[in-house]
CSV table of C-alpha atoms in Angstrom, one decimal:
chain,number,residue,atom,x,y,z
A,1,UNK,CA,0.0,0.0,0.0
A,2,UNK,CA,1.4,3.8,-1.0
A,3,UNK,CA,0.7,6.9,0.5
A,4,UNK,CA,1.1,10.2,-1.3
A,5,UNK,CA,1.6,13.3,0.7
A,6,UNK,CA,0.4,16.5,-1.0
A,7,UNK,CA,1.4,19.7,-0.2
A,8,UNK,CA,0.5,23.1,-2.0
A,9,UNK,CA,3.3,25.8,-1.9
A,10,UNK,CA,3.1,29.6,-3.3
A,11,UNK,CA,7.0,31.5,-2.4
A,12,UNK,CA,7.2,29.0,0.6
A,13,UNK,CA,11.2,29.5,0.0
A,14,UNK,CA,13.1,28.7,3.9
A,15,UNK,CA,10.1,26.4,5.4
A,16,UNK,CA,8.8,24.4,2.2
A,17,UNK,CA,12.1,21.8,2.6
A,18,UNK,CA,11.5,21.7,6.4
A,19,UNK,CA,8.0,20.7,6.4
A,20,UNK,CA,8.3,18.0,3.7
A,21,UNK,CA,11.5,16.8,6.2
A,22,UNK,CA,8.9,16.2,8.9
A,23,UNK,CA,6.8,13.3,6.6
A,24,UNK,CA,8.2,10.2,8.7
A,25,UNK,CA,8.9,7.9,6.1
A,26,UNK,CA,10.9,5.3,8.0
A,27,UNK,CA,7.7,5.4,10.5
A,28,UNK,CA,5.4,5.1,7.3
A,29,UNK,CA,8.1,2.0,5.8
A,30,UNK,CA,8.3,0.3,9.3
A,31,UNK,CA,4.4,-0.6,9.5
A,32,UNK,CA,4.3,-1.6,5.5
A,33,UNK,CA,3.7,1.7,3.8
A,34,UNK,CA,5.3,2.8,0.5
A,35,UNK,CA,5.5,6.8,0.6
A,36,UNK,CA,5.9,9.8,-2.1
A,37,UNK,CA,5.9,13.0,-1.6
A,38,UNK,CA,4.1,15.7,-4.2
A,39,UNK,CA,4.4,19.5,-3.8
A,40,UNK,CA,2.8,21.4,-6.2
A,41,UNK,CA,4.9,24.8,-6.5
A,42,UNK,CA,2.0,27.4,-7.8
A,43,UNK,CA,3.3,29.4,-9.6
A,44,UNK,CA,6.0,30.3,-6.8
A,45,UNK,CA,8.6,33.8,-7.5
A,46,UNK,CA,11.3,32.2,-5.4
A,47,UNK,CA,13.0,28.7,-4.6
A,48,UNK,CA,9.9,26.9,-3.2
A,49,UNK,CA,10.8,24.0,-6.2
A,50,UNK,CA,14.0,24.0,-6.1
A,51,UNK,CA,13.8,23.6,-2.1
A,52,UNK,CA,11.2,20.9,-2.2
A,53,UNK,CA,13.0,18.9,-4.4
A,54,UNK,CA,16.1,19.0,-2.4
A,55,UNK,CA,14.3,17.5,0.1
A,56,UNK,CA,13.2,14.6,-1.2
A,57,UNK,CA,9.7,15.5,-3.1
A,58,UNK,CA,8.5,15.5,-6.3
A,59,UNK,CA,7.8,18.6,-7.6
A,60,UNK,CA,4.8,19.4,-10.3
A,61,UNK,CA,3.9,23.2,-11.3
A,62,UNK,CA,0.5,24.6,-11.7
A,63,UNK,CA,0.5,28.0,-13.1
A,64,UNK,CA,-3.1,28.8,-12.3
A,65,UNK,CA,-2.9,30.2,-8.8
A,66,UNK,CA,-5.5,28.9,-6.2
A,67,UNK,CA,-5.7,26.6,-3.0
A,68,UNK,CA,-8.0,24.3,-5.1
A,69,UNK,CA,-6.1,24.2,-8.2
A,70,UNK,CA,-3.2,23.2,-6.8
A,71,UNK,CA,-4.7,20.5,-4.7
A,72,UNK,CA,-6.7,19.5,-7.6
A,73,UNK,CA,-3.4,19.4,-9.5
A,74,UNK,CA,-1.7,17.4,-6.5
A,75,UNK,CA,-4.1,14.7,-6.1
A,76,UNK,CA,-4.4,14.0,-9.8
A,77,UNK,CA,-0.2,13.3,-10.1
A,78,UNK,CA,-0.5,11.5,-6.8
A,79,UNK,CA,-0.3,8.0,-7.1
A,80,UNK,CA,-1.0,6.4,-3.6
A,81,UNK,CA,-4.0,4.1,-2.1
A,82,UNK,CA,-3.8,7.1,0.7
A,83,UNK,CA,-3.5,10.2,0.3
A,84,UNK,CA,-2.6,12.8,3.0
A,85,UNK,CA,-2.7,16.9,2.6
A,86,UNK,CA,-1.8,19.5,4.3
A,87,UNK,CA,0.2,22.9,3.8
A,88,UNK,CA,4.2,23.9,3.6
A,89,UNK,CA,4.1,26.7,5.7
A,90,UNK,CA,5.1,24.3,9.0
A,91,UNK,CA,1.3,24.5,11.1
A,92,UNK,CA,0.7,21.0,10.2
A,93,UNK,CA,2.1,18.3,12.3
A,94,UNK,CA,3.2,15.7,9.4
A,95,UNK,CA,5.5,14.1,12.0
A,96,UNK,CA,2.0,12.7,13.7
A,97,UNK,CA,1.0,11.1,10.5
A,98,UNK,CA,1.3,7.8,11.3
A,99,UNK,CA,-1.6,7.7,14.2
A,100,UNK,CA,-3.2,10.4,11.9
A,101,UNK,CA,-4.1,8.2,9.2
A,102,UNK,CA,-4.7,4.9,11.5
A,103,UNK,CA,-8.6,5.0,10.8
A,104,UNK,CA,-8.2,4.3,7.7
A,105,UNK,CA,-5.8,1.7,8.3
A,106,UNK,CA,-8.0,0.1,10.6
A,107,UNK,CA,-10.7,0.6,8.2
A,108,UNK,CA,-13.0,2.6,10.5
A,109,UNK,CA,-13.0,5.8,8.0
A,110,UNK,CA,-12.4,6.6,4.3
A,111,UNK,CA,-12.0,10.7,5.3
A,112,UNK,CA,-10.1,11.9,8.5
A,113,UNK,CA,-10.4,15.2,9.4
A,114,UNK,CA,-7.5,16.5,11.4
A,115,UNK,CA,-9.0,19.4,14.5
A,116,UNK,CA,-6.6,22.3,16.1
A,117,UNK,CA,-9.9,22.9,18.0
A,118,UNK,CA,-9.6,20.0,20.5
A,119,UNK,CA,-6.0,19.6,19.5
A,120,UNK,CA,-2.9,21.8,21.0
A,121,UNK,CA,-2.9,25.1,19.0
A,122,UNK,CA,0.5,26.7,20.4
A,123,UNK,CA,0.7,30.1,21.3
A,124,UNK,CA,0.8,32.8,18.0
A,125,UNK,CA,-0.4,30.0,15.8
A,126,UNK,CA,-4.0,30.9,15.5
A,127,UNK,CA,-5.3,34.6,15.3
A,128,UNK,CA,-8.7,34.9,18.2
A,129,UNK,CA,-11.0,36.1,15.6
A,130,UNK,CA,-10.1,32.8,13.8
A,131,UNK,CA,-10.1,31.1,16.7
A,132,UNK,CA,-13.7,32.2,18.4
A,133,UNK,CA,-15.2,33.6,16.1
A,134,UNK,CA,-14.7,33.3,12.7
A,135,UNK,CA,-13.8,29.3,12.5
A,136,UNK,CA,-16.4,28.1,15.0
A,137,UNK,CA,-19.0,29.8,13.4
A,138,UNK,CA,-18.3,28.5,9.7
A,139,UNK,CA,-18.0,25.2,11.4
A,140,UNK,CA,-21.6,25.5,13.2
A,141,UNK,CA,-23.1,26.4,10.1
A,142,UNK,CA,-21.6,23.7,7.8
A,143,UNK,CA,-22.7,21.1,10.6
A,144,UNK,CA,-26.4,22.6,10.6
A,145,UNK,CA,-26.8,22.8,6.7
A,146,UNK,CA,-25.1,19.1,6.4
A,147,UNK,CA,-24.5,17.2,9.8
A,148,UNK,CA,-21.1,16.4,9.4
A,149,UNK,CA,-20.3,16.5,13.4
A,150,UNK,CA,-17.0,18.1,13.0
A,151,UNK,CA,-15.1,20.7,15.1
A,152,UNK,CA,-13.0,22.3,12.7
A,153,UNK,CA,-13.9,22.2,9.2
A,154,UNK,CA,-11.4,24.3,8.4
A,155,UNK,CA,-8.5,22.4,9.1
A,156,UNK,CA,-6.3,22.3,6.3
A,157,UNK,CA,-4.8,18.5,7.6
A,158,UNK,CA,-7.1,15.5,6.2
A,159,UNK,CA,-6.1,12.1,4.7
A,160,UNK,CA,-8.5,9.9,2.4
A,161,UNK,CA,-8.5,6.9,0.7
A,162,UNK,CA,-8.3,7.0,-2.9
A,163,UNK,CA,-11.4,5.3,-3.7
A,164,UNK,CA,-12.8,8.4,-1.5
A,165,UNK,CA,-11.5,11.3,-3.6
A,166,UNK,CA,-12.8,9.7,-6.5
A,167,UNK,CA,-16.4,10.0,-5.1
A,168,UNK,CA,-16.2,13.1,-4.4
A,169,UNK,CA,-15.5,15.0,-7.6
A,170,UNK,CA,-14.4,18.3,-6.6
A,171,UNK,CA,-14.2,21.3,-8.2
A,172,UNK,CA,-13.9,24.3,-6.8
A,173,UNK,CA,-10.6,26.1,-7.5
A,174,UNK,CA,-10.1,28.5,-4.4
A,175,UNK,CA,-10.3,28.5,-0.9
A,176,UNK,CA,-14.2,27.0,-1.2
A,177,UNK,CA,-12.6,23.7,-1.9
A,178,UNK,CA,-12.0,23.2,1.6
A,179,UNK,CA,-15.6,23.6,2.2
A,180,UNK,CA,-16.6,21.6,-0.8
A,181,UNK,CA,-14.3,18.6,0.3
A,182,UNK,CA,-16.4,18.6,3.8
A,183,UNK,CA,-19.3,18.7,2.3
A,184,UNK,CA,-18.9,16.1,-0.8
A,185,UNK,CA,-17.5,13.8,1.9
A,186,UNK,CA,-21.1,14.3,4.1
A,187,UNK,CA,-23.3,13.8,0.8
A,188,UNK,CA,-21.3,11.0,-0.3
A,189,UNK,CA,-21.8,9.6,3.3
A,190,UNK,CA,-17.9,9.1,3.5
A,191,UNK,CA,-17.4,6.8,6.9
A,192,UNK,CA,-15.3,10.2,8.8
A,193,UNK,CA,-13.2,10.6,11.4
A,194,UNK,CA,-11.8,13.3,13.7
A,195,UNK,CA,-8.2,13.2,14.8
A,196,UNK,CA,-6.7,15.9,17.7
A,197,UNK,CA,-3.5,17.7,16.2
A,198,UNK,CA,-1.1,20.3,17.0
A,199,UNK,CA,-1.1,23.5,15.1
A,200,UNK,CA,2.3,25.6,15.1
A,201,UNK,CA,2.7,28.9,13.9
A,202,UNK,CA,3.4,29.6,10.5
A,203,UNK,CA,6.9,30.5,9.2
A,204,UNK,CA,6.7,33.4,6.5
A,205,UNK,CA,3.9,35.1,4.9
A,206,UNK,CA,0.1,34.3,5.1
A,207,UNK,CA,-1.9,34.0,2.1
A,208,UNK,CA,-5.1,34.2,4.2
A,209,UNK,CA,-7.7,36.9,3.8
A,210,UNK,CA,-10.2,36.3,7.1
A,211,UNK,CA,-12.8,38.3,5.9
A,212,UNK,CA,-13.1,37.6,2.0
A,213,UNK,CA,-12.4,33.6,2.7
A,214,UNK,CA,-14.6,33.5,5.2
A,215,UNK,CA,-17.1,34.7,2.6
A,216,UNK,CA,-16.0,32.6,0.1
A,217,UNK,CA,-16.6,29.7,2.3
A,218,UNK,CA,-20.1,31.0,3.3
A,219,UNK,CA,-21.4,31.7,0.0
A,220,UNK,CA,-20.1,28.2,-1.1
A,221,UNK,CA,-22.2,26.9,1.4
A,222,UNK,CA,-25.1,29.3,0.5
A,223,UNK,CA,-24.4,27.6,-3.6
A,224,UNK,CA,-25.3,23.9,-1.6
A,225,UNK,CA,-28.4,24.9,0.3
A,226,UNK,CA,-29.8,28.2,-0.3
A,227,UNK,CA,-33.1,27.9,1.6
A,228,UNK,CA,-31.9,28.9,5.0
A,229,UNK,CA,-30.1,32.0,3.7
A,230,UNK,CA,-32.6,32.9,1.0
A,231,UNK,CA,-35.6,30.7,0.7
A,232,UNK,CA,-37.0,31.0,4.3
A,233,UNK,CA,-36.4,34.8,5.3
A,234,UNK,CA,-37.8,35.6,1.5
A,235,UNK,CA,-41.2,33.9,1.8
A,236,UNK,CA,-41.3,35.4,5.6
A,237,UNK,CA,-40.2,38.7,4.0
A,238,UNK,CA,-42.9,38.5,1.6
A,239,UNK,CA,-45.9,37.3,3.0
A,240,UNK,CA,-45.6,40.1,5.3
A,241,UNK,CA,-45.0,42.6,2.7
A,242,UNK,CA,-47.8,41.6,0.6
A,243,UNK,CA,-50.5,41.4,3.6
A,244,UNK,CA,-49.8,45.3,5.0
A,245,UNK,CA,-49.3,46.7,1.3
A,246,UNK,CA,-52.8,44.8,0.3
A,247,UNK,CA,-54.3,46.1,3.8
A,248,UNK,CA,-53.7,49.2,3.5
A,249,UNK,CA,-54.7,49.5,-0.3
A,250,UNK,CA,-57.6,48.2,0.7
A,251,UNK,CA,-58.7,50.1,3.7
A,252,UNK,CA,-58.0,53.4,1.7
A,253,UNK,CA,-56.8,55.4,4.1
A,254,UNK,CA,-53.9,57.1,3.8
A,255,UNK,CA,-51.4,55.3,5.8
A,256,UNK,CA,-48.0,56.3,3.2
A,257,UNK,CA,-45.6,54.7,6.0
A,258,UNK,CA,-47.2,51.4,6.2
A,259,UNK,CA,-47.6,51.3,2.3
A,260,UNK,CA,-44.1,52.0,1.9
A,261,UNK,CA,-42.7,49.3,4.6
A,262,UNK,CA,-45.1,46.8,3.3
A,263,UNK,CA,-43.5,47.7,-0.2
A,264,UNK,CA,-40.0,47.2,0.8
A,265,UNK,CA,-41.2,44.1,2.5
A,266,UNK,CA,-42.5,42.5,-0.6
A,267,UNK,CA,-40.0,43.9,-2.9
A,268,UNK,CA,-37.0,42.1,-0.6
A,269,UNK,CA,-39.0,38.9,0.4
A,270,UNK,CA,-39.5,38.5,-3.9
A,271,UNK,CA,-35.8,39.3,-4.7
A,272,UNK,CA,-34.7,36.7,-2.2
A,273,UNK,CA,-36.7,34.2,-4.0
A,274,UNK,CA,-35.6,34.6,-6.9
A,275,UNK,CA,-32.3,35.2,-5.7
A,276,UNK,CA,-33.0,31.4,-4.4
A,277,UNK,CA,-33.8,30.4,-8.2
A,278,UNK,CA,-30.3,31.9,-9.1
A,279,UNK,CA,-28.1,29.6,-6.6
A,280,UNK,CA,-30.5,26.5,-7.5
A,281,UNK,CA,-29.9,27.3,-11.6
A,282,UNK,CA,-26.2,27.9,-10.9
A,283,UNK,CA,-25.8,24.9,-8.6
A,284,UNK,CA,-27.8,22.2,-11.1
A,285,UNK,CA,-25.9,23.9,-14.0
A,286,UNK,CA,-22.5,23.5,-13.3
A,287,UNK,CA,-22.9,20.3,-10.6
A,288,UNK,CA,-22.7,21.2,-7.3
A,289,UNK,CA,-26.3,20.5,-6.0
A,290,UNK,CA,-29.4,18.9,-7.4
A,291,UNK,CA,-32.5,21.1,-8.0
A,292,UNK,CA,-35.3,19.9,-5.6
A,293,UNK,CA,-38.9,19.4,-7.2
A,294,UNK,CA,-40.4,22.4,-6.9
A,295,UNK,CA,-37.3,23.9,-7.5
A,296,UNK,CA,-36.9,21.6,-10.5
A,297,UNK,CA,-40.5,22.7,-11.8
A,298,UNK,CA,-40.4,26.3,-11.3
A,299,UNK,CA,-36.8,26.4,-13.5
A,300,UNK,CA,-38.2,24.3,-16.5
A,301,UNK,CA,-38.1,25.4,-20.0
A,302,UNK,CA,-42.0,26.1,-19.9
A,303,UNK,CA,-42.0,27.4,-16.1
A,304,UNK,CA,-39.7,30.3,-17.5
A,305,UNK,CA,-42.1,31.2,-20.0
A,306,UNK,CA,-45.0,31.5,-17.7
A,307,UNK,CA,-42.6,33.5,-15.4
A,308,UNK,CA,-42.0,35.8,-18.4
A,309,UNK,CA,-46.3,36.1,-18.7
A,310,UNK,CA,-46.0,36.8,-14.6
A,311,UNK,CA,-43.5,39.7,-15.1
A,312,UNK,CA,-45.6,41.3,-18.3
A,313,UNK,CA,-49.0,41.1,-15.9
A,314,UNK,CA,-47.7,42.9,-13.0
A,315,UNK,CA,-45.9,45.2,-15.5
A,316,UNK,CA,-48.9,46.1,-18.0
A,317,UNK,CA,-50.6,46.8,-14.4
A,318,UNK,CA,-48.2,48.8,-12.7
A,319,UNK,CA,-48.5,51.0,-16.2
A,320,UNK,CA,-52.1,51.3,-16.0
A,321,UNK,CA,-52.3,52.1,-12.6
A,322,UNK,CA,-50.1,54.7,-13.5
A,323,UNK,CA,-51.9,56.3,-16.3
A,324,UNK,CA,-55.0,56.3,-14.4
A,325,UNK,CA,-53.2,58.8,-12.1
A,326,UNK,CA,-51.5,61.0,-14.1
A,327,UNK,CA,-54.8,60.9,-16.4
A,328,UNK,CA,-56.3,62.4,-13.1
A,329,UNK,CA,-53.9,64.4,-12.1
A,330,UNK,CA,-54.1,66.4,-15.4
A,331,UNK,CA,-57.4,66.8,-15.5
A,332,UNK,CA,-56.5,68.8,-12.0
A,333,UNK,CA,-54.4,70.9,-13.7
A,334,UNK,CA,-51.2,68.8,-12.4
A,335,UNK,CA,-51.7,70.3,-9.2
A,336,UNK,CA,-51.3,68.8,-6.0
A,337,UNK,CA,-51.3,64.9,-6.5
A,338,UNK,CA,-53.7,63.0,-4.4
A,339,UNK,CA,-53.4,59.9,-5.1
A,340,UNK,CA,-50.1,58.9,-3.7
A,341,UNK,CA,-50.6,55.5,-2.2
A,342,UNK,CA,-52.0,54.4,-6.0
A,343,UNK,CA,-49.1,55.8,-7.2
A,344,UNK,CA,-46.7,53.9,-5.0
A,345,UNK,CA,-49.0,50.6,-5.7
A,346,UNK,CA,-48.3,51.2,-9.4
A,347,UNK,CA,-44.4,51.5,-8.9
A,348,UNK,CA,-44.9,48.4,-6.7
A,349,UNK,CA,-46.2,46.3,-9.2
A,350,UNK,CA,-43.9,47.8,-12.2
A,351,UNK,CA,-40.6,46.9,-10.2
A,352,UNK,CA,-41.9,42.8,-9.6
A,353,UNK,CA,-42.9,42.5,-13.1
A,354,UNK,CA,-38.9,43.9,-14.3
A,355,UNK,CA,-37.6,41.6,-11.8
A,356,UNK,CA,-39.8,38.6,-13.0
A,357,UNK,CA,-39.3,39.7,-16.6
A,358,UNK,CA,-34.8,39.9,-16.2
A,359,UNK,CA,-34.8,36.9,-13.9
A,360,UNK,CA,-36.7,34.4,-16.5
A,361,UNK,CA,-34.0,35.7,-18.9
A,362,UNK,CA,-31.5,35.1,-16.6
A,363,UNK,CA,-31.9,32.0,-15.5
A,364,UNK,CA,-32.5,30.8,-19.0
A,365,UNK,CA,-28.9,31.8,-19.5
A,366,UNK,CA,-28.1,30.2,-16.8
A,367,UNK,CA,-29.9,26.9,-17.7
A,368,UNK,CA,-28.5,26.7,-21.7
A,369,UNK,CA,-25.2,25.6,-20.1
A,370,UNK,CA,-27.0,22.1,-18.8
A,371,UNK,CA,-28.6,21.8,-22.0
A,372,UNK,CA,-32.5,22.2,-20.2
């Protein structure tokens, strides 16, 4: 049985040799394993290659920059039964790798997920707001939207069998690969399991961005299951909306701030919808999620037709309404204009009808790409 060690390394010059030194290969040869070791140097400006190679790995370029690319890259030259990943930049205990990848010796798991959460992260290695805030919470979320009962799903240490990665036909070319490895390996109901490590500080430069990965991560999530995020607050949003701006259109007294909240209400709870349509088309187009049935219904060929019927209706009566009140307001010499609440009623139903007429267009643009 072979293992392949991948490691992804962008100007890791001064650590990059270091860290692949740590890979215990007489460890990994004393219990029967064959090892190789495959850093993919993306697109580095310094020695990273040249470094890595001293030290005993082979070395493969990929010239398009990313986290997932290069991992993508790295697992496809890899040639082991196991593979193991983690990055050069010396957090990642590859000396513990042994008892890290046991599980799947023993046959209990086909993913292993290392955790710095329940593990020893040293002092320096591991900003707070990553720490507290920012990791736990990603992690919380992930575990709500797809039960995988990790603790750190941001741990950049796993292992899996090969048979494993081939099931889970990733994608993703950035930092949303770490997420979309997690949650391939939940769908694909991967046997996982969680292993304690220790997380060092890094040596040299961080190519993190807490704030824009973070939201990376989170939309990626938001690309899987869109209801919670989009779905649920819209239809709240929206039934709301639609019940004050209908009450007080129909009570006709002049209540202008209740029109206008209910109209805002509406307005946001129908542009989450279809904001929900979007990430369903996009997800079903390009193969990250599968469109549920009413999902699947409302994004068919005819569907968008009827939704472009929808958007001419509300728009052909938002214009009416309209010229009815500028028809009265001339014949009172466009003096002061009374009918204000009409007049917001009419821009009401003008705005849903262009947003129902550009989102059928849209998502049939987004639909020609999976041939529906």
């Amino acid at each position: 049985m072979k293992v392949s060690v991948v490691i992804p390394a962008l100007n890791e010059e001064g650590i990059v040799g270091k860290t692949v030194r740590t890979v215990p290969i007489k460890k990994l040869n004393d219990i029967g394993l064959e090892t190789e070791i495959v850093v993919v140097d993306n697109a580095s400006t310094d020695n990273t290659s040249k470094e890595a190679s001293e030290a005993g790995a082979r070395v493969v370029l990929e010239t398009n920059r990313g986290y997932g690319n290069a991992y993508l890259r790295g697992f496809k030259e890899a040639t082991g039964d196991i593979m193991v990943m983690g990055d050069a930049d010396g957090t990642y205990p590859f000396d513990e790798m042994v008892e890290f990848i046991q599980p799947i010796l023993n046959g209990d798991a086909e993913f292993v997920m290392g955790s710095r959460l329940k593990g020893d992260i040293r002092p320096g290695a591991m900003p707070a707001l990553h720490k507290y805030i920012g990791n736990p919470f990603l992690t919380w979320v992930l575990n709500i939207l797809f039960q995988t009962g990790i603790s750190d799903a941001h741990c950049g240490m796993r292992a899996m069998t090969r048979e494993a990665w081939n099931k889970m036909n990733l994608k993703t070319t950035g930092m949303e690969f770490a997420s979309e490895m997690v949650i391939e390996a939940s769908r694909q109901k991967l046997r996982i399991a969680e292993i304690p490590i220790t997380y060092y500080p890094r040596e040299g430069e961080s190519k993190l961005s807490s704030f824009s990965d973070g939201w990376r991560h989170l939309r990626f999530m938001m690309l899987y299951r869109p209801g919670p995020f989009l779905l649920i607050p819209g239809v709240i949003a929206l039934i709301f909306g639609a019940a004050l701006t209908l009450l007080v259109w129909f009570q006709g007294i002049s209540r202008m701030h209740s029109l206008i909240l209910g109209g805002i209400l509406l307005l946001t709870g129908y542009q989450l919808l279809l904001s929900w349509l979007y990430f369903g088309a996009f997800g079903a187009a390009y193969g990250y999620s599968s469109s549920s049935g009413i999902k699947k219904k409302l994004m068919s060929y005819h569907s968008l037709e009827k939704e472009l019927l929808l958007g001419v209706i509300f728009l052909l009566g938002g214009i009416i309404l309209g010229l009815y009140v500028i028809s009265n307001w001339s014949t009172g010499g466009f003096g002061a204009l009374y009918q204000v609440q009409t007049t917001v009623v009419a821009m009401i139903l003008s705005l849903l009808g262009i947003q129902t007429i550009f989102s059928g267009m849209f998502l049939s643009l987004l639909l020609l790409n999976k041939g529906d």
